[in-house]
Amino acid sequence: MFFSYVKYELKKYFKTKDVFLWLLLFPVALGFLFKIAFLGIWEENIFTAIPVAVVAEAENPAFEAVIDELSKGEEPFLEVNYTDMEDAEKKLEKEEIKGIFLVSDTISLTVAENSMTSTVLKSFADNYIHTENTIKDIANSSPDKVMSAVETLSGWNEAAAKETILAARESDPYVSYFYNLITMVCLFASMAGVRIAVENQANLSYAGARKECTAMPKLKRILASYFATFISSTVCSLISVSYIRFVLGVELGENLVPIYISTIFGSNLGLAIGFAIGAIGKFSESIKDGIATGVSLICCFLSGLMVNIKGIIEQYAPIVNRINPASIIVDSFFAVAVFDDYSQYGFLILKMTVMSVMFIVLGIFLVRRKKYECI
Amino acid sequence: MAEIVVRIHDLVKRYKDIVAVDHLDLDIKEGEIFGLLGPNGSGKTTTIHCLLSLLSYESGDITIFGKPMTPTSYDIKKDIGVVMQNVAVFDQLTVYENIDFFCSMYVKDKKKRVELVKEAIEFTGLEDFTDFYPKKLSGGLLRRLNIACGIAHKPRLIFFDEPTVAVDPQSRNKILEGIIELNKNGSTIIYTSHYMEEVEQICTRIAILDGGRKIAEGTKEELKQIVKVTETIEIETAAIENSVLCEIRGAEHILSAEYSDHTLTVCCSGGSHNLMSVLEILKNRNVMIGQVYSKLPTLNDVFLEVTGKELRDREG
């Protein structure tokens, strides 16, 4: 009885157009747009030489050697213009160059805007300055080792610079939009959750009334519906993740398994939220769908899908980030993919599970009513 | 004596200030096709929903198969089939899958279910449409699918709530024949409708509801005795003198006699040879007659007499 029911619920689910629209086509389309909007720019900037100006107010042969090394080869990292500050500033204003390296007592960098290119240049400059300071310290404390240190500095070659680029890539702010996109797909499972409640209540649908007359216990029906819908929505979410990773080529993290696990738990959380929404009140399915969609979008907005608002919320109302399902799902991605913090990841997975159970129990409590005032 | 399958005692159901079912008492025996007849808003569907334990009610007792009916009476529900007024099938499943889906909520054994679904398909004449999706079916086929979903598990008691609404005459006839066959196969049927001719055609016993109250109950014959006019005679004639009309009116069992448009209309109450008596009077008075009609009362006459002729339009 249970598995036959699950089989037909799965068939129904995969033949419902809304599912494909919201859980497959929508993330595919939006992911593609994100790719064009963000990664297109990123790739262009990373894999073509970045035009910079070097204004030398003092001599720094080591820095010049590194700069020269990075502007050589088949795929140079930098396109260097040696010029004066006035000319460099004009070029920066006209966006002919992306940054100005001022070589004086130390190395300083001026960039025009906050972009992926500027992040990479800043990262490069910071690393160089840090290495140079280290050598200076060695020279002061252990003059005998200064030569080997200089060699180290001279070894600041293209490979090291590309390592810097990779490091910058790990903190790529655009990847967070893809994490948010996956999160949105997870929360859109809430619409399927609404359907579970609606199709099992006599006062909300004809099918619900018909099912209530059968010999299959209500709780069994709801659990079978939930199980089938969980499988279906999770499959859709995992397809979306795979599409983003393998078709769009977005680097979601070194280890994809925890990303998939987060997605599974996230989908369950979305489904549970939808089930609870579907169980509340006597509104029509379309109104409840609207509420579920609205809740999902608000949660995603607060977790930074549209604009990067999460930091501001963390500063002024951190509790929102703690309880926002979208933030919890996104944080779990960051915990493993960026911070490599598996204890935090485990805590967030546990949090998702507890929240899911709470919403499921709430939903069951609300639909537990045996008879209806009117149908 | 046949077992009482359904017993409703003193059932009261209100929707806020409106009394939808008013102290209703009903006993339905095994093997009956019991008709619940009533105008719109009379409480037919509400009564069915209370019987199925879908609706809460203010007071009263409902027993089915001798046991109190509750929402968790799954042992009772397994022997009940329901064909709702609104078609409740799934557009994403084919005809076969829809029937099997509903049947699976009653029957665990897959092999047995295959047989039952096949029989239900044959019974409703859907053999050529098993792979069709509901959206591709006509209104009549959709109703038949709705029936197949409700009866596939071979229930002992079947509720049909206005199953022939908006279907063509052929489909309606097929549905009504099917209901009679189900009854012959041993199922007790509860049938609600406001189509008099359907109820008259298939039901063995009928209750007429109005305003939530049971205002009449009995077999067709018993109900027809309720109406005053037991026979209406219409005779085409040439002009009739007033004295002839007076003589007819004065005869035994004659309630009224009127003449207009070359037709003499005589309403009778009781008696068994009224037509002969009237024809005798006309013959004696040398009145030339044309065609003669004699109409016995229909359920429609009973219905209109007991519920009144004013228009009804209330939800219920």
XYZ file of C-alpha atoms in Angstrom, chain B residues 101-311:
211
model
C -3.836 4.384 -7.478
C -7.201 4.586 -5.708
C -7.530 0.812 -5.602
C -4.092 0.594 -3.958
C -5.466 2.531 -0.991
C -7.796 -0.425 -0.299
C -6.060 -3.499 -1.695
C -2.454 -4.408 -0.872
C -2.105 -7.506 -3.060
C -0.760 -6.372 -6.417
C -1.994 -9.431 -8.350
C -5.477 -9.058 -6.960
C -5.379 -5.378 -7.773
C -4.490 -6.037 -11.403
C -7.627 -8.186 -11.667
C -9.819 -5.656 -9.889
C -8.593 -2.749 -12.018
C -9.178 -4.769 -15.179
C -12.718 -5.586 -14.069
C -13.428 -1.951 -13.191
C -12.179 -0.859 -16.612
C -14.413 -3.398 -18.340
C -17.342 -2.521 -16.123
C -17.149 1.163 -16.993
C -16.355 0.545 -20.652
C -12.986 2.274 -20.550
C -11.022 -0.501 -22.296
C -10.060 1.738 -25.211
C -8.879 4.561 -22.999
C -6.588 2.933 -20.431
C -3.526 4.867 -21.606
C -5.359 8.158 -21.915
C -4.763 11.025 -19.532
C -7.910 12.539 -17.973
C -7.532 15.788 -19.914
C -8.037 13.852 -23.139
C -11.330 12.328 -21.976
C -14.826 13.653 -22.667
C -17.099 14.622 -19.776
C -18.903 11.286 -19.875
C -15.687 9.234 -19.950
C -14.302 11.314 -17.101
C -17.392 10.513 -15.012
C -16.950 6.848 -15.825
C -13.319 7.044 -14.749
C -14.451 8.686 -11.509
C -16.817 5.764 -10.973
C -14.152 3.178 -11.796
C -11.855 4.760 -9.185
C -14.632 4.503 -6.604
C -15.753 0.940 -7.218
C -12.633 -0.953 -8.305
C -12.090 -2.520 -4.863
C -15.592 -4.088 -4.955
C -17.098 -2.365 -1.942
C -20.202 -3.575 -0.088
C -21.575 -0.061 0.172
C -21.225 2.574 -2.545
C -22.066 6.273 -2.362
C -22.937 7.943 -5.639
C -23.235 11.680 -5.229
C -24.861 13.062 -8.380
C -22.660 10.985 -10.715
C -24.467 11.921 -13.910
C -24.175 15.686 -13.736
C -23.239 17.123 -17.146
C -23.005 13.859 -19.071
C -24.616 12.934 -22.381
C -27.649 10.581 -22.457
C -25.578 7.587 -23.615
C -23.069 7.949 -20.793
C -25.880 8.563 -18.312
C -27.599 5.391 -19.406
C -24.350 3.442 -19.152
C -23.780 4.787 -15.640
C -27.302 3.954 -14.473
C -27.123 0.439 -15.937
C -23.799 0.016 -14.184
C -25.260 1.040 -10.849
C -28.068 -1.503 -11.206
C -25.486 -4.167 -12.068
C -23.365 -3.280 -9.049
C -26.469 -3.652 -6.914
C -27.240 -7.016 -8.499
C -23.681 -8.069 -7.670
C -24.393 -7.433 -4.008
C -23.490 -3.810 -3.306
C -25.810 -1.545 -1.382
C -26.084 1.786 -3.147
C -26.801 5.248 -1.791
C -27.602 7.515 -4.673
C -28.166 11.269 -4.510
C -29.628 13.237 -7.363
C -32.152 15.844 -8.275
C -32.939 14.087 -11.544
C -36.345 12.491 -10.773
C -36.357 10.108 -13.707
C -32.982 8.625 -12.684
C -34.079 8.016 -9.124
C -37.381 6.604 -10.334
C -35.536 4.350 -12.767
C -33.023 2.770 -10.396
C -33.897 3.338 -6.732
C -35.755 0.774 -4.681
C -36.422 3.202 -1.845
C -36.287 6.953 -1.733
C -36.066 9.705 0.861
C -36.955 13.234 -0.134
C -35.033 15.941 1.684
C -35.869 19.609 1.799
C -34.252 22.234 3.993
C -32.245 19.512 5.682
C -35.376 17.646 6.754
C -36.688 14.335 5.551
C -40.133 15.116 4.266
C -41.000 11.795 2.688
C -39.633 8.280 2.543
C -40.688 5.057 0.919
C -40.784 3.053 -2.273
C -41.791 4.760 -5.526
C -45.287 3.361 -5.179
C -45.612 4.494 -1.591
C -44.424 7.971 -2.437
C -46.826 8.281 -5.340
C -49.678 7.719 -2.950
C -48.717 10.939 -1.242
C -49.921 13.017 -4.168
C -53.587 13.914 -4.337
C -53.873 13.574 -8.092
C -53.478 9.877 -8.802
C -54.482 10.080 -12.462
C -54.740 12.840 -15.035
C -56.993 12.210 -18.037
C -56.738 14.321 -21.169
C -59.301 13.937 -23.950
C -59.385 15.836 -27.254
C -62.983 16.901 -27.917
C -65.083 19.409 -29.734
C -66.777 22.071 -27.614
C -68.321 20.814 -24.387
C -71.339 22.243 -22.699
C -71.044 23.438 -19.145
C -73.570 20.896 -17.979
C -71.325 18.087 -19.236
C -68.422 19.517 -17.281
C -70.614 19.740 -14.194
C -71.640 16.132 -14.571
C -68.009 15.011 -14.840
C -67.033 17.079 -11.789
C -69.818 15.451 -9.862
C -68.615 11.925 -10.578
C -66.874 9.821 -7.953
C -63.046 10.307 -7.480
C -62.988 13.352 -9.746
C -61.071 16.304 -8.262
C -61.442 18.723 -11.161
C -62.476 18.952 -14.800
C -61.455 21.809 -17.104
C -61.881 22.448 -20.810
C -59.562 24.584 -22.933
C -57.935 24.428 -26.375
C -60.176 21.554 -27.429
C -58.853 19.438 -24.577
C -60.751 18.204 -21.585
C -58.453 17.721 -18.585
C -59.759 15.661 -15.689
C -57.804 15.171 -12.441
C -58.731 12.125 -10.396
C -57.960 11.083 -6.874
C -58.129 7.384 -6.121
C -60.446 4.961 -7.872
C -59.506 2.494 -10.530
C -61.908 3.049 -13.457
C -61.940 6.818 -13.751
C -61.202 6.887 -17.475
C -64.089 4.570 -18.196
C -66.435 6.677 -16.087
C -65.524 9.891 -17.901
C -65.771 8.276 -21.337
C -69.169 6.904 -20.357
C -70.453 10.357 -19.474
C -69.147 11.810 -22.752
C -70.743 8.982 -24.745
C -74.067 9.453 -23.032
C -73.991 13.187 -23.802
C -73.003 12.522 -27.453
C -69.703 14.322 -27.234
C -67.330 13.459 -30.054
C -63.872 12.509 -28.788
C -60.433 12.357 -30.393
C -57.256 11.083 -28.751
C -57.323 10.025 -25.098
C -54.408 10.124 -22.647
C -54.187 8.836 -19.102
C -51.130 9.842 -16.984
C -50.217 8.340 -13.676
C -48.289 10.492 -11.192
C -44.495 10.555 -11.536
C -41.876 11.078 -8.884
C -41.591 14.582 -10.218
C -45.231 15.192 -9.200
C -44.459 13.773 -5.775
C -41.332 15.898 -5.494
C -43.082 19.113 -6.490
C -46.015 18.370 -4.246
C -43.916 17.757 -1.151
C -41.195 20.362 -1.735
C -43.334 23.084 -3.284
C -42.830 24.786 -6.619
C -40.836 27.850 -5.605
C -37.270 28.153 -6.928
